[in-house]
JSON list of C-alpha atoms in Angstrom, two decimals:
[
{"chain": "A", "resi": 1, "resn": "MET", "atom": "CA", "xyz": [-5.85, 4.68, 2.47]},
{"chain": "A", "resi": 2, "resn": "GLY", "atom": "CA", "xyz": [-8.21, 2.34, 0.59]},
{"chain": "A", "resi": 3, "resn": "CYS", "atom": "CA", "xyz": [-6.04, -0.44, -0.19]},
{"chain": "A", "resi": 4, "resn": "GLN", "atom": "CA", "xyz": [-6.96, -2.58, 2.76]},
{"chain": "A", "resi": 5, "resn": "LYS", "atom": "CA", "xyz": [-7.75, -5.98, 3.21]},
{"chain": "A", "resi": 6, "resn": "GLU", "atom": "CA", "xyz": [-10.84, -5.19, 5.25]},
{"chain": "A", "resi": 7, "resn": "ILE", "atom": "CA", "xyz": [-12.09, -2.96, 2.74]},
{"chain": "A", "resi": 8, "resn": "ALA", "atom": "CA", "xyz": [-11.56, -5.31, -0.26]},
{"chain": "A", "resi": 9, "resn": "GLN", "atom": "CA", "xyz": [-13.18, -7.83, 2.02]},
{"chain": "A", "resi": 10, "resn": "GLY", "atom": "CA", "xyz": [-16.28, -5.66, 2.87]},
{"chain": "A", "resi": 11, "resn": "ILE", "atom": "CA", "xyz": [-16.70, -4.87, -0.90]},
{"chain": "A", "resi": 12, "resn": "LEU", "atom": "CA", "xyz": [-16.87, -8.52, -1.42]},
{"chain": "A", "resi": 13, "resn": "ASP", "atom": "CA", "xyz": [-19.25, -8.87, 0.89]},
{"chain": "A", "resi": 14, "resn": "ARG", "atom": "CA", "xyz": [-21.74, -6.72, -0.45]},
{"chain": "A", "resi": 15, "resn": "GLY", "atom": "CA", "xyz": [-21.55, -8.36, -3.88]},
{"chain": "A", "resi": 16, "resn": "ALA", "atom": "CA", "xyz": [-19.45, -6.02, -5.59]},
{"chain": "A", "resi": 17, "resn": "GLU", "atom": "CA", "xyz": [-15.86, -6.25, -7.12]},
{"chain": "A", "resi": 18, "resn": "TYR", "atom": "CA", "xyz": [-12.86, -4.01, -6.46]},
{"chain": "A", "resi": 19, "resn": "VAL", "atom": "CA", "xyz": [-10.17, -2.19, -8.08]},
{"chain": "A", "resi": 20, "resn": "LEU", "atom": "CA", "xyz": [-7.91, -0.84, -5.89]},
{"chain": "A", "resi": 21, "resn": "ALA", "atom": "CA", "xyz": [-4.43, 1.39, -6.29]},
{"chain": "A", "resi": 22, "resn": "VAL", "atom": "CA", "xyz": [-1.60, 0.08, -4.81]},
{"chain": "A", "resi": 23, "resn": "LYS", "atom": "CA", "xyz": [0.78, 2.90, -3.63]},
{"chain": "A", "resi": 24, "resn": "GLN", "atom": "CA", "xyz": [4.14, 2.64, -2.17]},
{"chain": "A", "resi": 25, "resn": "ASN", "atom": "CA", "xyz": [3.30, 3.15, 1.29]},
{"chain": "A", "resi": 26, "resn": "GLN", "atom": "CA", "xyz": [1.72, -0.55, 0.81]},
{"chain": "A", "resi": 27, "resn": "GLY", "atom": "CA", "xyz": [5.45, -1.53, 0.90]},
{"chain": "A", "resi": 28, "resn": "ARG", "atom": "CA", "xyz": [6.05, -5.35, -0.03]},
{"chain": "A", "resi": 29, "resn": "LEU", "atom": "CA", "xyz": [2.63, -5.56, -2.51]},
{"chain": "A", "resi": 30, "resn": "HIS", "atom": "CA", "xyz": [3.91, -2.38, -4.38]},
{"chain": "A", "resi": 31, "resn": "GLU", "atom": "CA", "xyz": [7.25, -3.66, -4.85]},
{"chain": "A", "resi": 32, "resn": "ASP", "atom": "CA", "xyz": [5.95, -7.02, -6.06]},
{"chain": "A", "resi": 33, "resn": "LEU", "atom": "CA", "xyz": [3.94, -5.76, -8.11]},
{"chain": "A", "resi": 34, "resn": "LYS", "atom": "CA", "xyz": [6.62, -3.30, -9.85]},
{"chain": "A", "resi": 35, "resn": "ASP", "atom": "CA", "xyz": [9.12, -6.44, -10.08]},
{"chain": "A", "resi": 36, "resn": "LEU", "atom": "CA", "xyz": [6.61, -8.34, -11.69]},
{"chain": "A", "resi": 37, "resn": "PHE", "atom": "CA", "xyz": [5.89, -6.00, -14.25]},
{"chain": "A", "resi": 38, "resn": "GLU", "atom": "CA", "xyz": [9.28, -4.70, -14.99]},
{"chain": "A", "resi": 39, "resn": "GLU", "atom": "CA", "xyz": [10.62, -8.17, -15.48]},
{"chain": "A", "resi": 40, "resn": "ALA", "atom": "CA", "xyz": [7.75, -9.18, -17.82]},
{"chain": "A", "resi": 41, "resn": "GLN", "atom": "CA", "xyz": [8.10, -6.05, -19.66]},
{"chain": "A", "resi": 42, "resn": "ALA", "atom": "CA", "xyz": [11.57, -6.76, -19.91]},
{"chain": "A", "resi": 43, "resn": "THR", "atom": "CA", "xyz": [11.26, -10.04, -21.64]},
{"chain": "A", "resi": 44, "resn": "GLY", "atom": "CA", "xyz": [8.23, -8.67, -23.98]},
{"chain": "A", "resi": 45, "resn": "PHE", "atom": "CA", "xyz": [5.98, -10.56, -21.47]},
{"chain": "A", "resi": 46, "resn": "GLU", "atom": "CA", "xyz": [7.42, -14.15, -22.68]},
{"chain": "A", "resi": 47, "resn": "GLY", "atom": "CA", "xyz": [5.61, -16.81, -20.64]},
{"chain": "A", "resi": 48, "resn": "VAL", "atom": "CA", "xyz": [3.38, -14.21, -19.00]},
{"chain": "A", "resi": 49, "resn": "PRO", "atom": "CA", "xyz": [-0.51, -14.39, -20.15]},
{"chain": "A", "resi": 50, "resn": "HIS", "atom": "CA", "xyz": [-1.78, -10.83, -20.19]},
{"chain": "A", "resi": 51, "resn": "ASP", "atom": "CA", "xyz": [-3.80, -8.53, -21.78]},
{"chain": "A", "resi": 52, "resn": "TYR", "atom": "CA", "xyz": [-3.00, -4.98, -22.90]},
{"chain": "A", "resi": 53, "resn": "ALA", "atom": "CA", "xyz": [-5.13, -2.13, -24.07]},
{"chain": "A", "resi": 54, "resn": "THR", "atom": "CA", "xyz": [-4.29, 1.62, -25.08]},
{"chain": "A", "resi": 55, "resn": "THR", "atom": "CA", "xyz": [-5.94, 5.13, -25.15]},
{"chain": "A", "resi": 56, "resn": "LEU", "atom": "CA", "xyz": [-5.05, 8.35, -26.68]},
{"chain": "A", "resi": 57, "resn": "ASN", "atom": "CA", "xyz": [-6.68, 12.01, -25.88]},
{"chain": "A", "resi": 58, "resn": "GLN", "atom": "CA", "xyz": [-5.93, 15.09, -27.40]},
{"chain": "A", "resi": 59, "resn": "ASN", "atom": "CA", "xyz": [-7.19, 18.30, -25.72]},
{"chain": "A", "resi": 60, "resn": "HIS", "atom": "CA", "xyz": [-6.36, 21.87, -24.85]},
{"chain": "A", "resi": 61, "resn": "GLY", "atom": "CA", "xyz": [-2.72, 21.56, -26.48]},
{"chain": "A", "resi": 62, "resn": "ARG", "atom": "CA", "xyz": [-2.11, 18.34, -24.43]},
{"chain": "A", "resi": 63, "resn": "GLN", "atom": "CA", "xyz": [-1.96, 14.84, -25.43]},
{"chain": "A", "resi": 64, "resn": "GLU", "atom": "CA", "xyz": [-2.71, 12.09, -22.76]},
{"chain": "A", "resi": 65, "resn": "ARG", "atom": "CA", "xyz": [-1.78, 8.28, -23.67]},
{"chain": "A", "resi": 66, "resn": "ARG", "atom": "CA", "xyz": [-2.60, 5.80, -21.11]},
{"chain": "A", "resi": 67, "resn": "GLU", "atom": "CA", "xyz": [-1.23, 2.01, -21.48]},
{"chain": "A", "resi": 68, "resn": "CYS", "atom": "CA", "xyz": [-2.49, -0.66, -19.32]},
{"chain": "A", "resi": 69, "resn": "TRP", "atom": "CA", "xyz": [-1.40, -4.30, -18.79]},
{"chain": "A", "resi": 70, "resn": "ALA", "atom": "CA", "xyz": [-3.36, -7.01, -16.76]},
{"chain": "A", "resi": 71, "resn": "ILE", "atom": "CA", "xyz": [-2.69, -10.25, -15.47]},
{"chain": "A", "resi": 72, "resn": "SER", "atom": "CA", "xyz": [-4.90, -12.79, -14.18]},
{"chain": "A", "resi": 73, "resn": "ASP", "atom": "CA", "xyz": [-2.48, -15.90, -14.52]},
{"chain": "A", "resi": 74, "resn": "PRO", "atom": "CA", "xyz": [-2.69, -18.07, -11.09]},
{"chain": "A", "resi": 75, "resn": "ASP", "atom": "CA", "xyz": [0.86, -18.77, -11.71]},
{"chain": "A", "resi": 76, "resn": "CYS", "atom": "CA", "xyz": [1.86, -15.42, -11.92]},
{"chain": "A", "resi": 77, "resn": "LEU", "atom": "CA", "xyz": [-0.21, -14.27, -8.96]},
{"chain": "A", "resi": 78, "resn": "GLU", "atom": "CA", "xyz": [1.78, -16.63, -6.93]},
{"chain": "A", "resi": 79, "resn": "TYR", "atom": "CA", "xyz": [4.95, -13.79, -7.55]},
{"chain": "A", "resi": 80, "resn": "LEU", "atom": "CA", "xyz": [3.11, -11.49, -5.05]},
{"chain": "A", "resi": 81, "resn": "SER", "atom": "CA", "xyz": [4.49, -12.53, -1.37]},
{"chain": "A", "resi": 82, "resn": "THR", "atom": "CA", "xyz": [1.23, -11.70, 0.31]},
{"chain": "A", "resi": 83, "resn": "GLY", "atom": "CA", "xyz": [-0.97, -12.17, -2.59]},
{"chain": "A", "resi": 84, "resn": "ARG", "atom": "CA", "xyz": [-2.90, -15.08, -0.65]},
{"chain": "A", "resi": 85, "resn": "GLU", "atom": "CA", "xyz": [-3.96, -12.43, 2.22]},
{"chain": "A", "resi": 86, "resn": "TRP", "atom": "CA", "xyz": [-5.95, -10.64, -0.67]},
{"chain": "A", "resi": 87, "resn": "PRO", "atom": "CA", "xyz": [-9.69, -11.64, -0.38]},
{"chain": "A", "resi": 88, "resn": "GLY", "atom": "CA", "xyz": [-10.94, -12.44, -3.77]},
{"chain": "A", "resi": 89, "resn": "LEU", "atom": "CA", "xyz": [-7.45, -11.27, -5.77]},
{"chain": "A", "resi": 90, "resn": "ARG", "atom": "CA", "xyz": [-8.02, -12.62, -9.36]},
{"chain": "A", "resi": 91, "resn": "SER", "atom": "CA", "xyz": [-5.73, -10.04, -11.42]},
{"chain": "A", "resi": 92, "resn": "VAL", "atom": "CA", "xyz": [-3.15, -7.26, -11.39]},
{"chain": "A", "resi": 93, "resn": "VAL", "atom": "CA", "xyz": [-3.00, -4.46, -13.36]},
{"chain": "A", "resi": 94, "resn": "LYS", "atom": "CA", "xyz": [-0.36, -1.63, -14.49]},
{"chain": "A", "resi": 95, "resn": "VAL", "atom": "CA", "xyz": [-1.32, 1.58, -16.03]},
{"chain": "A", "resi": 96, "resn": "VAL", "atom": "CA", "xyz": [1.17, 4.36, -17.18]},
{"chain": "A", "resi": 97, "resn": "GLY", "atom": "CA", "xyz": [-0.10, 7.48, -18.28]},
{"chain": "A", "resi": 98, "resn": "ARG", "atom": "CA", "xyz": [1.93, 9.76, -20.39]},
{"chain": "A", "resi": 99, "resn": "ARG", "atom": "CA", "xyz": [1.19, 13.55, -20.79]},
{"chain": "A", "resi": 100, "resn": "GLU", "atom": "CA", "xyz": [2.62, 15.65, -23.31]},
{"chain": "A", "resi": 101, "resn": "ALA", "atom": "CA", "xyz": [2.19, 19.45, -22.93]},
{"chain": "A", "resi": 102, "resn": "GLU", "atom": "CA", "xyz": [3.90, 22.65, -23.62]},
{"chain": "A", "resi": 103, "resn": "THR", "atom": "CA", "xyz": [5.70, 22.55, -20.26]},
{"chain": "A", "resi": 104, "resn": "GLY", "atom": "CA", "xyz": [7.13, 19.04, -20.86]},
{"chain": "A", "resi": 105, "resn": "ILE", "atom": "CA", "xyz": [6.56, 15.10, -20.59]},
{"chain": "A", "resi": 106, "resn": "THR", "atom": "CA", "xyz": [5.44, 13.37, -17.60]},
{"chain": "A", "resi": 107, "resn": "VAL", "atom": "CA", "xyz": [5.18, 10.00, -17.35]},
{"chain": "A", "resi": 108, "resn": "GLN", "atom": "CA", "xyz": [3.36, 7.81, -14.02]},
{"chain": "A", "resi": 109, "resn": "PRO", "atom": "CA", "xyz": [3.28, 4.24, -13.83]},
{"chain": "A", "resi": 110, "resn": "ARG", "atom": "CA", "xyz": [0.04, 3.14, -11.15]},
{"chain": "A", "resi": 111, "resn": "TYR", "atom": "CA", "xyz": [-0.38, -0.26, -9.65]},
{"chain": "A", "resi": 112, "resn": "PHE", "atom": "CA", "xyz": [-3.59, -1.91, -9.14]},
{"chain": "A", "resi": 113, "resn": "ILE", "atom": "CA", "xyz": [-4.93, -5.03, -7.70]},
{"chain": "A", "resi": 114, "resn": "SER", "atom": "CA", "xyz": [-8.48, -6.41, -8.42]},
{"chain": "A", "resi": 115, "resn": "SER", "atom": "CA", "xyz": [-11.06, -9.23, -7.82]},
{"chain": "A", "resi": 116, "resn": "LEU", "atom": "CA", "xyz": [-12.09, -9.08, -11.53]},
{"chain": "A", "resi": 117, "resn": "ASP", "atom": "CA", "xyz": [-10.64, -11.30, -14.16]},
{"chain": "A", "resi": 118, "resn": "ALA", "atom": "CA", "xyz": [-11.29, -8.69, -16.97]},
{"chain": "A", "resi": 119, "resn": "SER", "atom": "CA", "xyz": [-9.79, -7.15, -20.25]},
{"chain": "A", "resi": 120, "resn": "ALA", "atom": "CA", "xyz": [-7.22, -4.58, -19.91]},
{"chain": "A", "resi": 121, "resn": "GLU", "atom": "CA", "xyz": [-9.67, -2.42, -21.86]},
{"chain": "A", "resi": 122, "resn": "GLN", "atom": "CA", "xyz": [-12.18, -2.95, -18.71]},
{"chain": "A", "resi": 123, "resn": "LEU", "atom": "CA", "xyz": [-9.86, -2.35, -16.24]},
{"chain": "A", "resi": 124, "resn": "LEU", "atom": "CA", "xyz": [-8.27, 0.85, -17.80]},
{"chain": "A", "resi": 125, "resn": "ALA", "atom": "CA", "xyz": [-12.04, 2.39, -18.18]},
{"chain": "A", "resi": 126, "resn": "THR", "atom": "CA", "xyz": [-12.47, 1.63, -14.51]},
{"chain": "A", "resi": 127, "resn": "VAL", "atom": "CA", "xyz": [-9.49, 3.23, -13.22]},
{"chain": "A", "resi": 128, "resn": "ARG", "atom": "CA", "xyz": [-10.06, 6.39, -15.63]},
{"chain": "A", "resi": 129, "resn": "ALA", "atom": "CA", "xyz": [-13.69, 6.53, -13.99]},
{"chain": "A", "resi": 130, "resn": "HIS", "atom": "CA", "xyz": [-12.00, 6.29, -10.50]},
{"chain": "A", "resi": 131, "resn": "TRP", "atom": "CA", "xyz": [-9.69, 9.29, -11.47]},
{"chain": "A", "resi": 132, "resn": "SER", "atom": "CA", "xyz": [-12.12, 11.47, -13.10]},
{"chain": "A", "resi": 133, "resn": "ILE", "atom": "CA", "xyz": [-14.35, 11.04, -9.82]},
{"chain": "A", "resi": 134, "resn": "GLU", "atom": "CA", "xyz": [-11.34, 11.70, -7.75]},
{"chain": "A", "resi": 135, "resn": "ASN", "atom": "CA", "xyz": [-9.92, 14.44, -9.55]},
{"chain": "A", "resi": 136, "resn": "SER", "atom": "CA", "xyz": [-13.34, 16.20, -9.59]},
{"chain": "A", "resi": 137, "resn": "LEU", "atom": "CA", "xyz": [-14.20, 15.83, -5.97]},
{"chain": "A", "resi": 138, "resn": "HIS", "atom": "CA", "xyz": [-10.54, 17.11, -5.05]},
{"chain": "A", "resi": 139, "resn": "TRP", "atom": "CA", "xyz": [-11.15, 20.21, -7.32]},
{"chain": "A", "resi": 140, "resn": "SER", "atom": "CA", "xyz": [-14.18, 21.14, -5.63]},
{"chain": "A", "resi": 141, "resn": "LEU", "atom": "CA", "xyz": [-13.09, 20.74, -2.20]},
{"chain": "A", "resi": 142, "resn": "ASP", "atom": "CA", "xyz": [-10.10, 22.88, -3.08]},
{"chain": "A", "resi": 143, "resn": "VAL", "atom": "CA", "xyz": [-11.80, 25.57, -4.43]},
{"chain": "A", "resi": 144, "resn": "THR", "atom": "CA", "xyz": [-14.78, 25.33, -2.03]},
{"chain": "A", "resi": 145, "resn": "PHE", "atom": "CA", "xyz": [-12.90, 24.58, 1.07]},
{"chain": "A", "resi": 146, "resn": "ARG", "atom": "CA", "xyz": [-9.23, 25.39, 0.40]},
{"chain": "A", "resi": 147, "resn": "GLU", "atom": "CA", "xyz": [-8.26, 21.73, 1.40]},
{"chain": "A", "resi": 148, "resn": "ASP", "atom": "CA", "xyz": [-4.82, 22.28, -0.12]},
{"chain": "A", "resi": 149, "resn": "GLN", "atom": "CA", "xyz": [-4.44, 25.40, 2.13]},
{"chain": "A", "resi": 150, "resn": "CYS", "atom": "CA", "xyz": [-5.12, 23.57, 5.70]},
{"chain": "A", "resi": 151, "resn": "ARG", "atom": "CA", "xyz": [-2.32, 23.93, 7.95]},
{"chain": "A", "resi": 152, "resn": "VAL", "atom": "CA", "xyz": [-3.97, 21.04, 10.43]},
{"chain": "A", "resi": 153, "resn": "ARG", "atom": "CA", "xyz": [-1.08, 18.73, 10.93]},
{"chain": "A", "resi": 154, "resn": "LYS", "atom": "CA", "xyz": [-1.41, 17.18, 14.66]},
{"chain": "A", "resi": 155, "resn": "ASP", "atom": "CA", "xyz": [-2.50, 13.75, 15.49]},
{"chain": "A", "resi": 156, "resn": "HIS", "atom": "CA", "xyz": [-6.01, 13.03, 13.74]},
{"chain": "A", "resi": 157, "resn": "GLY", "atom": "CA", "xyz": [-6.53, 16.38, 12.71]},
{"chain": "A", "resi": 158, "resn": "PRO", "atom": "CA", "xyz": [-6.14, 15.97, 9.18]},
{"chain": "A", "resi": 159, "resn": "GLN", "atom": "CA", "xyz": [-8.41, 12.99, 9.01]},
{"chain": "A", "resi": 160, "resn": "ASP", "atom": "CA", "xyz": [-11.01, 14.80, 11.05]},
{"chain": "A", "resi": 161, "resn": "MET", "atom": "CA", "xyz": [-10.94, 17.77, 9.16]},
{"chain": "A", "resi": 162, "resn": "ALA", "atom": "CA", "xyz": [-11.05, 15.51, 5.57]},
{"chain": "A", "resi": 163, "resn": "THR", "atom": "CA", "xyz": [-14.18, 13.98, 7.07]},
{"chain": "A", "resi": 164, "resn": "LEU", "atom": "CA", "xyz": [-15.89, 17.09, 8.00]},
{"chain": "A", "resi": 165, "resn": "ARG", "atom": "CA", "xyz": [-15.13, 18.60, 4.55]},
{"chain": "A", "resi": 166, "resn": "ASN", "atom": "CA", "xyz": [-16.55, 15.32, 2.79]},
{"chain": "A", "resi": 167, "resn": "ILE", "atom": "CA", "xyz": [-19.62, 15.56, 5.03]},
{"chain": "A", "resi": 168, "resn": "SER", "atom": "CA", "xyz": [-20.30, 19.52, 4.13]},
{"chain": "A", "resi": 169, "resn": "HIS", "atom": "CA", "xyz": [-19.57, 19.13, 0.69]},
{"chain": "A", "resi": 170, "resn": "ASN", "atom": "CA", "xyz": [-22.17, 15.89, 0.50]},
{"chain": "A", "resi": 171, "resn": "LEU", "atom": "CA", "xyz": [-24.74, 17.82, 2.48]},
{"chain": "A", "resi": 172, "resn": "LEU", "atom": "CA", "xyz": [-24.49, 20.69, 0.05]},
{"chain": "A", "resi": 173, "resn": "LYS", "atom": "CA", "xyz": [-24.88, 18.77, -2.71]},
{"chain": "A", "resi": 174, "resn": "LEU", "atom": "CA", "xyz": [-27.83, 17.22, -1.82]},
{"chain": "A", "resi": 175, "resn": "GLU", "atom": "CA", "xyz": [-29.57, 20.55, -0.94]},
{"chain": "A", "resi": 176, "resn": "THR", "atom": "CA", "xyz": [-31.22, 21.88, -4.17]},
{"chain": "A", "resi": 177, "resn": "SER", "atom": "CA", "xyz": [-33.49, 24.79, -3.36]},
{"chain": "A", "resi": 178, "resn": "LEU", "atom": "CA", "xyz": [-30.58, 27.08, -4.05]},
{"chain": "A", "resi": 179, "resn": "LYS", "atom": "CA", "xyz": [-29.48, 27.06, -7.85]},
{"chain": "A", "resi": 180, "resn": "VAL", "atom": "CA", "xyz": [-25.86, 28.28, -7.05]},
{"chain": "A", "resi": 181, "resn": "GLY", "atom": "CA", "xyz": [-23.04, 26.00, -6.67]},
{"chain": "A", "resi": 182, "resn": "ILE", "atom": "CA", "xyz": [-21.19, 24.43, -3.86]},
{"chain": "A", "resi": 183, "resn": "GLN", "atom": "CA", "xyz": [-19.16, 27.46, -3.04]},
{"chain": "A", "resi": 184, "resn": "GLY", "atom": "CA", "xyz": [-22.19, 29.86, -2.87]},
{"chain": "A", "resi": 185, "resn": "LYS", "atom": "CA", "xyz": [-24.30, 27.53, -0.93]},
{"chain": "A", "resi": 186, "resn": "ARG", "atom": "CA", "xyz": [-21.12, 27.26, 1.83]},
{"chain": "A", "resi": 187, "resn": "LEU", "atom": "CA", "xyz": [-21.47, 31.20, 1.76]},
{"chain": "A", "resi": 188, "resn": "HIS", "atom": "CA", "xyz": [-25.01, 31.21, 1.99]},
{"chain": "A", "resi": 189, "resn": "ALA", "atom": "CA", "xyz": [-25.08, 28.64, 4.60]},
{"chain": "A", "resi": 190, "resn": "GLY", "atom": "CA", "xyz": [-22.67, 30.92, 6.94]},
{"chain": "A", "resi": 191, "resn": "ARG", "atom": "CA", "xyz": [-24.62, 33.98, 6.43]},
{"chain": "A", "resi": 192, "resn": "ARG", "atom": "CA", "xyz": [-28.38, 32.25, 7.07]},
{"chain": "A", "resi": 193, "resn": "GLN", "atom": "CA", "xyz": [-29.05, 30.44, 10.05]},
{"chain": "A", "resi": 194, "resn": "ASP", "atom": "CA", "xyz": [-32.19, 29.07, 8.24]},
{"chain": "A", "resi": 195, "resn": "TYR", "atom": "CA", "xyz": [-30.49, 27.94, 5.28]},
{"chain": "A", "resi": 196, "resn": "LEU", "atom": "CA", "xyz": [-27.81, 26.20, 7.49]},
{"chain": "A", "resi": 197, "resn": "LEU", "atom": "CA", "xyz": [-30.28, 24.20, 9.31]},
{"chain": "A", "resi": 198, "resn": "LYS", "atom": "CA", "xyz": [-32.15, 23.65, 5.95]},
{"chain": "A", "resi": 199, "resn": "ALA", "atom": "CA", "xyz": [-28.72, 21.93, 4.31]},
{"chain": "A", "resi": 200, "resn": "LEU", "atom": "CA", "xyz": [-27.95, 20.01, 7.53]},
{"chain": "A", "resi": 201, "resn": "ARG", "atom": "CA", "xyz": [-31.71, 18.65, 7.09]},
{"chain": "A", "resi": 202, "resn": "SER", "atom": "CA", "xyz": [-31.19, 17.48, 3.37]}
]
């Protein structure tokens, strides 16, 4: 949802830079990125200026390796059929996450576009920071609001409910007088109208 030209332009207009995940629903852009990196890797990146970085983490019986390839060469960016339509586009990125655990091995490639002409190491760090925020928020919403169990499917219902959950989560996070977790604050707000009003004013 966040990989939109209007969002990219809005970020640049505010003096910031973007690193946007490109999902399969982006159609042509996703296919172009996949083809570009697959062809480059098939030839060992011969004639394709690029940067590379990797990280390795081990914890709780799990080993996670992340590899990142970044291409900022203007000639390579011309390979993207919709590249010129993206404001400030300066680099494309492929990140492959490989996780080894007792349950098996999973390998997941992800693609990104960015207005940064940065090193693969910096881009990988940016992507990882975004993942940690996203995973933390999703976990909190699922535990506190049972987001994954929501059966609202019709029309704009899913987006509306997600918006209400995010607003509620943020309000409860901002309210600091009650020294309990988000779930405890939510339960308290459901039982005490004075606390509910206090949270809404936070």
